[in-house]
Short mmCIF file of C-alpha atoms and ligand atoms in Angstrom, two decimals:
data_model
loop_
_atom_site.label_atom_id
_atom_site.label_comp_id
_atom_site.label_asym_id
_atom_site.label_seq_id
_atom_site.Cartn_x
_atom_site.Cartn_y
_atom_site.Cartn_z
CA MET A 1 176.82 245.46 -32.29
CA VAL A 2 173.42 243.76 -31.87
CA LEU A 3 172.16 242.41 -35.18
CA LYS A 4 168.61 243.50 -35.89
CA MET A 5 166.05 241.29 -37.63
CA GLN A 6 164.29 242.41 -40.78
CA PRO A 7 160.69 242.99 -39.60
CA LYS A 8 157.92 240.95 -41.26
CA LEU A 9 154.18 241.45 -41.29
CA ILE A 10 151.08 239.64 -42.54
CA ILE A 11 147.45 240.66 -42.02
CA HIS A 12 144.07 239.25 -43.04
CA GLY A 13 140.52 240.50 -43.46
CA GLY A 14 138.72 237.15 -43.71
CA ALA A 15 138.32 234.10 -45.92
CA GLY A 16 135.46 232.79 -47.98
CA SER A 17 133.99 232.10 -51.39
CA SER A 18 135.16 233.63 -54.67
CA LEU A 19 135.27 237.41 -54.70
CA GLN A 20 133.02 238.75 -57.44
CA GLY A 21 133.78 242.09 -59.07
CA LYS A 22 137.28 243.37 -59.63
CA GLY A 23 136.25 246.76 -58.19
CA GLY A 24 135.70 245.04 -54.88
CA VAL A 25 139.03 243.23 -55.07
CA ALA A 26 140.83 246.51 -55.77
CA ALA A 27 139.11 248.21 -52.83
CA VAL A 28 140.02 245.41 -50.44
CA ARG A 29 143.62 245.37 -51.73
CA GLU A 30 143.94 249.12 -51.22
CA ALA A 31 142.48 248.87 -47.69
CA LEU A 32 144.89 246.07 -46.72
CA TYR A 33 147.96 247.75 -48.28
CA THR A 34 147.21 251.06 -46.55
CA ILE A 35 147.19 249.26 -43.20
CA ILE A 36 150.32 247.24 -44.07
CA GLU A 37 152.18 250.46 -44.92
CA GLU A 38 151.37 252.10 -41.57
CA VAL A 39 152.04 249.03 -39.43
CA TYR A 40 155.20 247.98 -41.27
CA GLY A 41 156.45 251.55 -40.79
CA LEU A 42 156.01 251.13 -37.03
CA LEU A 43 157.97 247.86 -37.06
CA ALA A 44 160.74 249.40 -39.20
CA ASN A 45 161.00 252.21 -36.62
CA GLY A 46 161.53 249.73 -33.78
CA SER A 47 157.98 249.16 -32.51
CA SER A 48 157.50 245.88 -30.64
CA ALA A 49 155.64 243.11 -32.46
CA LYS A 50 152.87 243.30 -29.83
CA ASP A 51 152.33 247.04 -30.25
CA ALA A 52 152.37 246.71 -34.05
CA VAL A 53 149.81 243.90 -33.86
CA VAL A 54 147.51 245.98 -31.65
CA ARG A 55 147.73 248.94 -34.05
CA GLY A 56 147.09 246.70 -37.06
CA CYS A 57 144.04 245.16 -35.38
CA GLN A 58 142.71 248.62 -34.47
CA LEU A 59 143.00 249.76 -38.10
CA LEU A 60 141.27 246.61 -39.39
CA GLU A 61 138.56 246.89 -36.71
CA ASP A 62 137.98 250.53 -37.72
CA ASN A 63 137.48 249.66 -41.40
CA PRO A 64 133.73 248.97 -41.89
CA ARG A 65 134.50 246.55 -44.74
CA PHE A 66 135.80 243.91 -42.38
CA ASN A 67 133.83 241.84 -39.87
CA ALA A 68 135.39 243.14 -36.64
CA GLY A 69 134.85 246.33 -34.65
CA THR A 70 132.96 248.80 -36.86
CA GLY A 71 131.14 246.75 -39.51
CA SER A 72 130.74 243.67 -37.33
CA VAL A 73 127.93 241.34 -38.36
CA LEU A 74 124.74 241.03 -36.31
CA GLN A 75 123.82 237.94 -34.33
CA SER A 76 120.44 236.19 -34.53
CA ASP A 77 118.84 238.68 -32.12
CA GLY A 78 120.10 241.69 -34.11
CA GLN A 79 122.87 242.56 -31.62
CA ILE A 80 126.60 242.94 -32.24
CA ARG A 81 128.89 240.91 -29.95
CA MET A 82 132.60 241.00 -30.68
CA SER A 83 135.54 238.83 -29.62
CA ALA A 84 139.27 239.49 -29.81
CA SER A 85 142.53 238.08 -28.49
CA LEU A 86 146.21 238.93 -28.38
CA MET A 87 149.17 236.62 -27.85
CA ASP A 88 152.72 237.79 -27.31
CA GLY A 89 155.09 235.01 -28.36
CA ALA A 90 157.94 236.49 -26.30
CA THR A 91 156.02 236.01 -23.03
CA GLN A 92 153.72 233.24 -24.39
CA SER A 93 150.85 235.13 -22.82
CA PHE A 94 147.29 234.90 -24.22
CA SER A 95 144.55 237.44 -23.37
CA GLY A 96 141.14 238.20 -24.80
CA VAL A 97 137.52 239.26 -24.60
CA ILE A 98 134.49 237.22 -25.67
CA ASN A 99 131.15 238.62 -26.87
CA ILE A 100 131.60 242.24 -25.87
CA SER A 101 129.24 244.97 -27.15
CA ARG A 102 129.33 248.74 -27.56
CA ILE A 103 133.06 249.42 -27.71
CA LYS A 104 135.11 250.51 -30.73
CA ASN A 105 138.23 248.34 -30.40
CA PRO A 106 137.94 244.98 -28.61
CA ILE A 107 141.68 244.43 -29.21
CA ASP A 108 142.40 247.29 -26.77
CA LEU A 109 140.80 245.31 -23.93
CA ALA A 110 142.76 242.20 -24.95
CA ASP A 111 145.91 244.36 -24.79
CA PHE A 112 145.01 245.68 -21.33
CA LEU A 113 144.43 242.11 -20.10
CA GLN A 114 147.94 241.00 -21.17
CA THR A 115 149.27 241.94 -17.72
CA SER A 116 146.15 241.09 -15.72
CA PRO A 117 145.88 238.02 -13.47
CA ASP A 118 142.53 237.26 -15.19
CA ARG A 119 143.34 237.27 -18.88
CA VAL A 120 140.18 236.19 -20.74
CA LEU A 121 136.87 237.89 -19.90
CA SER A 122 133.45 237.15 -21.35
CA ASP A 123 130.39 239.35 -21.96
CA TYR A 124 129.39 240.78 -18.56
CA GLY A 125 132.92 240.79 -17.15
CA ALA A 126 134.33 242.35 -20.32
CA ALA A 127 131.65 245.06 -20.19
CA GLU A 128 132.51 245.71 -16.53
CA LEU A 129 136.18 246.12 -17.45
CA ALA A 130 135.29 248.55 -20.26
CA ARG A 131 133.23 250.55 -17.75
CA GLU A 132 136.07 250.55 -15.18
CA LEU A 133 138.51 251.76 -17.82
CA GLN A 134 135.99 254.42 -18.94
CA VAL A 135 136.10 253.16 -22.52
CA PRO A 136 133.55 255.33 -24.40
CA SER A 137 130.34 253.63 -25.50
CA TYR A 138 130.39 253.06 -29.27
CA ASN A 139 127.87 251.76 -31.81
CA ALA A 140 129.68 249.49 -34.29
CA LEU A 141 126.58 249.05 -36.49
CA THR A 142 126.78 249.99 -40.18
CA ASP A 143 123.86 250.37 -42.62
CA LEU A 144 125.14 247.51 -44.78
CA ARG A 145 125.25 245.07 -41.90
CA LEU A 146 121.78 246.15 -40.78
CA GLN A 147 120.38 245.66 -44.30
CA GLU A 148 122.06 242.25 -44.47
CA TRP A 149 120.41 241.22 -41.19
CA ILE A 150 116.97 242.56 -42.20
CA GLN A 151 117.20 240.61 -45.48
CA GLU A 152 118.16 237.46 -43.59
CA ARG A 153 115.30 237.95 -41.14
CA GLN A 154 112.87 238.18 -44.06
CA ASP A 155 114.40 234.97 -45.43
CA ASN A 156 114.04 233.35 -41.98
CA PHE A 157 117.84 233.09 -41.49
CA GLN A 158 118.45 230.54 -44.26
CA ARG A 159 122.13 231.47 -44.56
CA THR A 160 124.54 229.96 -42.10
CA MET A 161 126.84 232.98 -41.99
CA ALA A 162 127.00 236.66 -42.88
CA GLY A 163 129.16 238.13 -45.67
CA VAL A 164 132.89 238.29 -45.12
CA ILE A 165 133.17 241.70 -46.72
CA ALA A 166 130.65 244.53 -46.44
CA GLU A 167 130.95 245.58 -50.10
CA PRO A 168 127.99 245.99 -52.48
CA GLU A 169 130.12 244.28 -55.17
CA PHE A 170 130.19 241.12 -53.09
CA ALA A 171 126.51 241.07 -52.25
CA GLU A 172 125.73 238.47 -54.91
CA ALA A 173 128.63 236.21 -54.03
CA SER A 174 127.94 232.80 -52.54
CA SER A 175 126.29 232.79 -49.14
CA ALA A 176 129.08 230.81 -47.49
CA ARG A 177 131.46 233.61 -46.46
CA ARG A 178 133.40 234.16 -43.30
CA GLY A 179 134.96 237.19 -41.68
CA THR A 180 137.53 237.96 -39.04
CA ILE A 181 140.63 240.14 -39.00
CA GLY A 182 144.13 239.18 -37.89
CA VAL A 183 147.70 240.48 -37.72
CA VAL A 184 150.98 238.60 -37.22
CA ALA A 185 154.25 240.53 -36.81
CA LEU A 186 157.97 239.85 -36.30
CA ASP A 187 159.89 242.83 -34.89
CA THR A 188 163.53 243.91 -35.14
CA GLU A 189 164.30 242.08 -31.87
CA GLY A 190 163.09 238.80 -33.43
CA LYS A 191 159.95 238.75 -31.27
CA ILE A 192 156.59 237.56 -32.61
CA ALA A 193 153.02 238.53 -31.69
CA VAL A 194 149.55 237.82 -33.07
CA GLY A 195 146.08 239.36 -32.72
CA THR A 196 142.67 238.30 -34.02
CA SER A 197 139.29 240.07 -33.79
CA THR A 198 135.78 239.26 -35.09
CA GLY A 199 132.09 240.05 -35.01
CA GLY A 200 131.52 236.28 -35.18
CA LYS A 201 129.78 234.24 -37.88
CA GLY A 202 126.70 236.42 -38.11
CA PHE A 203 123.13 235.28 -37.30
CA GLU A 204 124.47 232.93 -34.61
CA ARG A 205 122.72 231.85 -31.43
CA ILE A 206 123.25 234.15 -28.42
CA GLY A 207 126.18 232.96 -26.32
CA ARG A 208 128.01 231.20 -29.16
CA VAL A 209 131.77 231.55 -28.58
CA SER A 210 134.11 232.33 -31.49
CA ASP A 211 137.49 230.71 -32.10
CA SER A 212 139.01 234.21 -32.37
CA ALA A 213 139.39 234.51 -28.61
CA MET A 214 140.73 230.96 -28.19
CA PRO A 215 144.21 229.48 -28.79
CA ALA A 216 142.54 227.48 -31.59
CA GLY A 217 142.19 230.70 -33.59
CA ASN A 218 145.08 232.82 -32.32
CA TYR A 219 148.31 231.42 -30.91
CA ALA A 220 152.02 232.24 -30.59
CA THR A 221 155.23 231.06 -29.00
CA GLN A 222 158.70 232.55 -29.45
CA TYR A 223 159.03 230.28 -32.53
CA ALA A 224 155.88 231.03 -34.55
CA ALA A 225 152.43 232.64 -34.55
CA VAL A 226 149.16 231.98 -36.40
CA SER A 227 145.86 233.87 -36.81
CA CYS A 228 142.84 232.04 -38.27
CA THR A 229 139.69 233.08 -40.10
CA GLY A 230 136.74 231.03 -41.27
CA ILE A 231 134.14 228.85 -39.63
CA GLY A 232 134.98 228.99 -35.94
CA GLU A 233 133.68 225.51 -35.20
CA ASP A 234 135.99 224.06 -37.89
CA ILE A 235 138.97 226.02 -36.53
CA ILE A 236 138.23 224.81 -32.99
CA ASP A 237 137.85 221.18 -34.14
CA GLU A 238 141.31 221.32 -35.78
CA CYS A 239 142.74 223.57 -33.03
CA LEU A 240 144.49 225.07 -36.04
CA ALA A 241 146.59 227.96 -34.69
CA ALA A 242 147.97 226.00 -31.74
CA ARG A 243 148.44 222.90 -33.94
CA VAL A 244 150.67 224.74 -36.45
CA VAL A 245 152.59 226.67 -33.78
CA VAL A 246 153.27 223.59 -31.63
CA ARG A 247 154.55 221.73 -34.70
CA VAL A 248 157.00 224.58 -35.43
CA THR A 249 157.96 224.83 -31.75
CA ASP A 250 158.75 221.11 -31.83
CA GLY A 251 161.10 221.57 -34.78
CA MET A 252 159.05 221.31 -37.97
CA SER A 253 159.52 224.08 -40.55
CA LEU A 254 156.62 226.54 -40.82
CA LYS A 255 156.05 225.54 -44.44
CA ASP A 256 155.78 221.84 -43.52
CA ALA A 257 153.64 222.55 -40.45
CA MET A 258 151.18 224.55 -42.57
CA GLN A 259 151.19 221.97 -45.36
CA ARG A 260 150.54 219.11 -42.97
CA SER A 261 147.88 220.93 -40.93
CA PHE A 262 146.00 222.19 -44.00
CA GLY A 263 146.23 218.74 -45.60
CA GLU A 264 144.57 217.28 -42.52
CA ALA A 265 141.97 220.07 -42.52
CA LYS A 266 141.12 219.48 -46.17
CA ALA A 267 140.70 215.74 -45.53
CA ASN A 268 138.36 216.67 -42.69
CA LYS A 269 136.40 219.03 -45.02
CA ARG A 270 137.11 222.12 -42.92
CA ASP A 271 136.42 225.62 -44.18
CA PHE A 272 138.93 228.29 -43.10
CA GLY A 273 142.17 230.17 -43.75
CA ALA A 274 145.16 231.25 -41.69
CA ILE A 275 148.22 233.51 -41.77
CA ALA A 276 151.52 232.71 -40.05
CA LEU A 277 155.08 233.83 -39.33
CA ASP A 278 158.09 232.13 -37.80
CA ARG A 279 161.06 233.61 -35.98
CA ASP A 280 163.32 233.16 -39.01
CA GLY A 281 161.07 235.53 -40.96
CA THR A 282 159.17 232.99 -43.08
CA ILE A 283 155.70 234.31 -43.94
CA ALA A 284 153.03 231.70 -44.73
CA TRP A 285 149.34 231.50 -45.51
CA GLY A 286 146.89 228.68 -46.08
CA LYS A 287 143.25 228.08 -46.92
CA THR A 288 140.72 225.35 -47.48
CA SER A 289 138.16 228.03 -48.41
CA GLN A 290 138.15 229.48 -51.95
CA VAL A 291 139.79 232.79 -51.06
CA LEU A 292 141.87 234.28 -48.28
CA LEU A 293 141.97 238.07 -47.96
CA ALA A 294 145.55 238.48 -46.74
CA ALA A 295 148.42 240.87 -47.49
CA TYR A 296 152.01 240.99 -46.29
CA HIS A 297 155.27 242.94 -46.23
CA ASN A 298 158.42 240.81 -46.39
CA GLY A 299 160.87 243.68 -45.92
CA GLU A 300 161.31 244.18 -49.65
CA PHE A 301 157.81 244.36 -51.11
CA MET A 302 154.12 244.00 -50.36
CA GLY A 303 152.10 241.11 -51.74
CA ASP A 304 148.67 239.60 -51.23
CA THR A 305 146.58 236.45 -51.61
CA LEU A 306 143.40 238.05 -52.98
CA GLU A 307 143.62 236.31 -56.35
CA TRP A 308 145.61 233.32 -55.17
CA GLY A 309 144.52 230.19 -57.02
CA GLU A 310 141.75 227.88 -55.94
CA GLY A 311 142.95 224.42 -55.02
CA GLU A 312 146.26 225.59 -53.54
CA LEU A 313 146.42 224.89 -49.83
CA VAL A 314 149.53 226.73 -48.65
CA GLY A 315 151.84 229.52 -49.84
CA HIS A 316 154.94 231.13 -48.32
CA CYS A 317 157.70 233.65 -48.93
N1 LIG B 1 136.18 232.76 -37.13
C1 LIG B 1 135.18 233.61 -36.63
C2 LIG B 1 134.06 232.91 -36.03
O1 LIG B 1 133.68 231.82 -36.47
O2 LIG B 1 133.51 233.42 -35.11
#
């Protein structure tokens, strides 16, 4: 008899400054747990880690609260440009799209590109692929994101980034917030996959490339996988996802790899968070930002990091 692994799942909806308003925290928790329940159910029924990750990313992209897909932030010119990537640890294959507009689920194109000879496409090429695949045109703009951009335009774009969460309760929170969504899954075959999707930082220069469609922000081998959220430039400078995964692949425990990598990031004054899994089923999370909006299912119960203490760099279960 083939022994099956206990599936594991962790997802995130961004990282940033302190969440203000318990109503907002409850709403985010409910949104994350609803997605966890559906995606963990798929894994428990034998879905592959890759397929579960794609479904989880679709659900997070479709929730207008999070900065990916519907509800993406606007760039400096008032346009939405989204980036997403997918990495299957079993095949160690990375695919993604950079700065694509007018589609509902960028992760679907990343999934299509998994088996393509050209696996990362940027703006014009990604749009051409969407046209070839007859992906319907879709407007990801929400009223809240438009109001946020109009306000910033009136203030002459003083803020460096848009809000991580499109919730009225969080509107007064500190301006330094960051959004992205991500999913990491371990399936019953012991295979790992990871996906990450974002609308970017918000208010950025046209052509700026996010970490979310780079191995710095989304990386997996057969040993471990990591999805990052936060300031893309900081994530790229630390090459965080690949750094943690390579450490685990070389024999370090996931807990130690996260602790060491986040210790280095803190010393370098970086601002981000990450979620991770290894092939033994360890779930881990880390942040140098004040909060990380992550939730997980460890096979026995669901938990989250929404009110996880400031000052703590890494947690695991
Ligand atoms: N981490 C998302 C971005 O900086 O684009």
